[in-house]
mmCIF file of C-alpha atoms in Angstrom:
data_model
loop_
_atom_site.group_PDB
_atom_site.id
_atom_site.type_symbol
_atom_site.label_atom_id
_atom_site.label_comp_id
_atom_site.label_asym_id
_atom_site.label_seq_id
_atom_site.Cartn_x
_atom_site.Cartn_y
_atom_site.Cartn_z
ATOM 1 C CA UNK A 19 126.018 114.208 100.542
ATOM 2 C CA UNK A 20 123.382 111.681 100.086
ATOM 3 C CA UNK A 21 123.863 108.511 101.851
ATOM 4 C CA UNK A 22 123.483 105.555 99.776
ATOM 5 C CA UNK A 23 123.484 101.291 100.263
ATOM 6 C CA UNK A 24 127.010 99.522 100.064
ATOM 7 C CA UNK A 25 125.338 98.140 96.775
ATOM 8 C CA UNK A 26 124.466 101.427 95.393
ATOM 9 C CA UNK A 27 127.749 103.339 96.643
ATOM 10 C CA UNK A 28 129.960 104.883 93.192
ATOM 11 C CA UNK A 29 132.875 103.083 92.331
ATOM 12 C CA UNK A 30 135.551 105.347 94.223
ATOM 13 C CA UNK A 31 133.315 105.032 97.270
ATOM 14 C CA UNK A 32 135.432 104.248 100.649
ATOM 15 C CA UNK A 33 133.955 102.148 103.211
ATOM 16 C CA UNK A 34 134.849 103.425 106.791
ATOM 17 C CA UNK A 35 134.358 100.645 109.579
ATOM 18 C CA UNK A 36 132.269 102.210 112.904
ATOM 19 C CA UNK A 37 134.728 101.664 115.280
ATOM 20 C CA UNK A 38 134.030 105.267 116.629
ATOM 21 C CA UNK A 39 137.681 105.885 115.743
ATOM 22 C CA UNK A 40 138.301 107.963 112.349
ATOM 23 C CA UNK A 41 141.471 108.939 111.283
ATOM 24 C CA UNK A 42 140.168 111.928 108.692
ATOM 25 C CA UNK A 43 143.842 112.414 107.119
ATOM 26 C CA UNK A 44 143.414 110.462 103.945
ATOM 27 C CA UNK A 45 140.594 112.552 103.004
ATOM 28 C CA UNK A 46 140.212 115.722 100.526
ATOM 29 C CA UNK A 47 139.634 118.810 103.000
ATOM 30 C CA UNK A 48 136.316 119.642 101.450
ATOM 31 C CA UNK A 49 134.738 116.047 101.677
ATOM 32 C CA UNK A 50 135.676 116.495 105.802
ATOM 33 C CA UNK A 51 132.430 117.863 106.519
ATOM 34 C CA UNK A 52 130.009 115.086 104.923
ATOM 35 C CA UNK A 53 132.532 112.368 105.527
ATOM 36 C CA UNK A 54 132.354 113.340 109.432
ATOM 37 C CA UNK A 55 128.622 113.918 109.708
ATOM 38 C CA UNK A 56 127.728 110.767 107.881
ATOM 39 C CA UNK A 57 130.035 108.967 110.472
ATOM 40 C CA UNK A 58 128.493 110.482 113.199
ATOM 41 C CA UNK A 59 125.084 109.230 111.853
ATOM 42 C CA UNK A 60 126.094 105.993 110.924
ATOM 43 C CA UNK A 61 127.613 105.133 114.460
ATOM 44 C CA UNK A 62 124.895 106.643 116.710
ATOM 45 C CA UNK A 63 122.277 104.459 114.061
ATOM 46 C CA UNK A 64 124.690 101.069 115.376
ATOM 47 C CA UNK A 65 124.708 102.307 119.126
ATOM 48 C CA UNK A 66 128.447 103.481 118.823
ATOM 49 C CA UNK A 67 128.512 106.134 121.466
ATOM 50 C CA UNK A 68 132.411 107.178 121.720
ATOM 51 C CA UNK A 69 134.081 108.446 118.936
ATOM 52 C CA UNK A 70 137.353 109.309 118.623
ATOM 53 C CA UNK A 71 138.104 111.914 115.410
ATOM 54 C CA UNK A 72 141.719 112.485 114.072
ATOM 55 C CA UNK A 73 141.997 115.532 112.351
ATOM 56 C CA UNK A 74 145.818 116.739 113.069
ATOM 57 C CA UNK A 75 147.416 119.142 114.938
ATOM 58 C CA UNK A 76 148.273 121.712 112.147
ATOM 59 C CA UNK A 77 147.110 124.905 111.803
ATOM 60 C CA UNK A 78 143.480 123.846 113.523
ATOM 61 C CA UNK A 79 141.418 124.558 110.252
ATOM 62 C CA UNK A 80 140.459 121.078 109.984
ATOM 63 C CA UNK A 81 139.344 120.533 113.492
ATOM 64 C CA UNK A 82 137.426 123.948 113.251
ATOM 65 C CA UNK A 83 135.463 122.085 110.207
ATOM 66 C CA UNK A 84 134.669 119.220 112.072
ATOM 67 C CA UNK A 85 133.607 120.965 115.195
ATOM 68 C CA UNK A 86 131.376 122.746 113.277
ATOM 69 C CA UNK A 87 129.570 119.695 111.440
ATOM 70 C CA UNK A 88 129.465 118.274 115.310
ATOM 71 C CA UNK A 89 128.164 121.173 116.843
ATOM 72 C CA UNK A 90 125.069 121.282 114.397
ATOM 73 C CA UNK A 91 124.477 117.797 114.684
ATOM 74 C CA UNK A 92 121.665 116.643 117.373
ATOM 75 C CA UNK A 93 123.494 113.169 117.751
ATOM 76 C CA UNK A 94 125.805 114.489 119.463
ATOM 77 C CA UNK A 95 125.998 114.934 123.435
ATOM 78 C CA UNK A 96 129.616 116.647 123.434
ATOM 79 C CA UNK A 97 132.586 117.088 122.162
ATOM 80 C CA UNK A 98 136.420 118.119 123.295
ATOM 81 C CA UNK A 99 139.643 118.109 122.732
ATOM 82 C CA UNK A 100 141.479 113.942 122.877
ATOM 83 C CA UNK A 101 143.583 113.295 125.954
ATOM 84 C CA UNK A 102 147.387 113.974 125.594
ATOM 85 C CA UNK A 103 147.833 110.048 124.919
ATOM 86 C CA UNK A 104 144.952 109.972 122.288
ATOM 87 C CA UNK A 105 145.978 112.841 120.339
ATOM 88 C CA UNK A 106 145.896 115.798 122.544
ATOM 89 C CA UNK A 107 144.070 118.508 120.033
ATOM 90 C CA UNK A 108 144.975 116.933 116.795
ATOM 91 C CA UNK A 109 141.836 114.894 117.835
ATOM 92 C CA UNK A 110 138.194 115.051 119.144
ATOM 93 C CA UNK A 111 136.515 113.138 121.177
ATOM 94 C CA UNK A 112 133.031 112.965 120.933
ATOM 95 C CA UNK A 113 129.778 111.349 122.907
ATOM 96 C CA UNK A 114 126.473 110.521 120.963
ATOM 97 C CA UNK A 115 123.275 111.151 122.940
ATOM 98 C CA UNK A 116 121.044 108.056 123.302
ATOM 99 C CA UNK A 117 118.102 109.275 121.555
ATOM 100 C CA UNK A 118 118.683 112.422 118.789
ATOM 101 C CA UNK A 119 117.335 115.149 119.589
ATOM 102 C CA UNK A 120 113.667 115.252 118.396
ATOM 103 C CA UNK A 121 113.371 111.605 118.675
#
């Protein structure tokens, strides 16, 4: 998915706030994977370092999507399950490198 300006962005376009915390529920399952890695670009371009990722507890197929999007990704440092008072595994926590990789 192409990134685009505010200005430019389609009418049904949502704009997500980088507060490194995403709650990915009200999205369609097949957006996940753009939706997460364009947050994950977006924040580590502001200097937001900590993200927090809510994907629900579920079966896990969601969190398996957006552990895969983060583990091609060369913003990001690491990534694991939430604490038990953040979400336990119906969330990931993640930590953005400094530089990308290749910068």
């Amino acid at each position: 998915m192409k990134r685009r300006a505010v200005e430019d962005a389609p009418d049904d376009a949502v704009t997500v706030p980088l507060t490194g915390e995403l709650d990915l529920h009200p999205f369609s399952p097949r957006d996940i994977p753009s939706v997460v890695e364009e947050y994950v670009r977006a924040c580590h371009e502001k200097g937001v370092r900590h993200l927090r990722l809510a994907h629900g507890r579920g079966r896990g197929v969601q969190r398996a999507a957006v552990r895969r999007v983060l583990a091609g990704l060369p913003e990001v440092g690491s990534f694991d399950d939430a604490p038990p008072g953040a979400g336990g595994w119906g969330a990931t926590v993640v930590e953005l490198r400094i530089e990308s990789a290749g910068s």
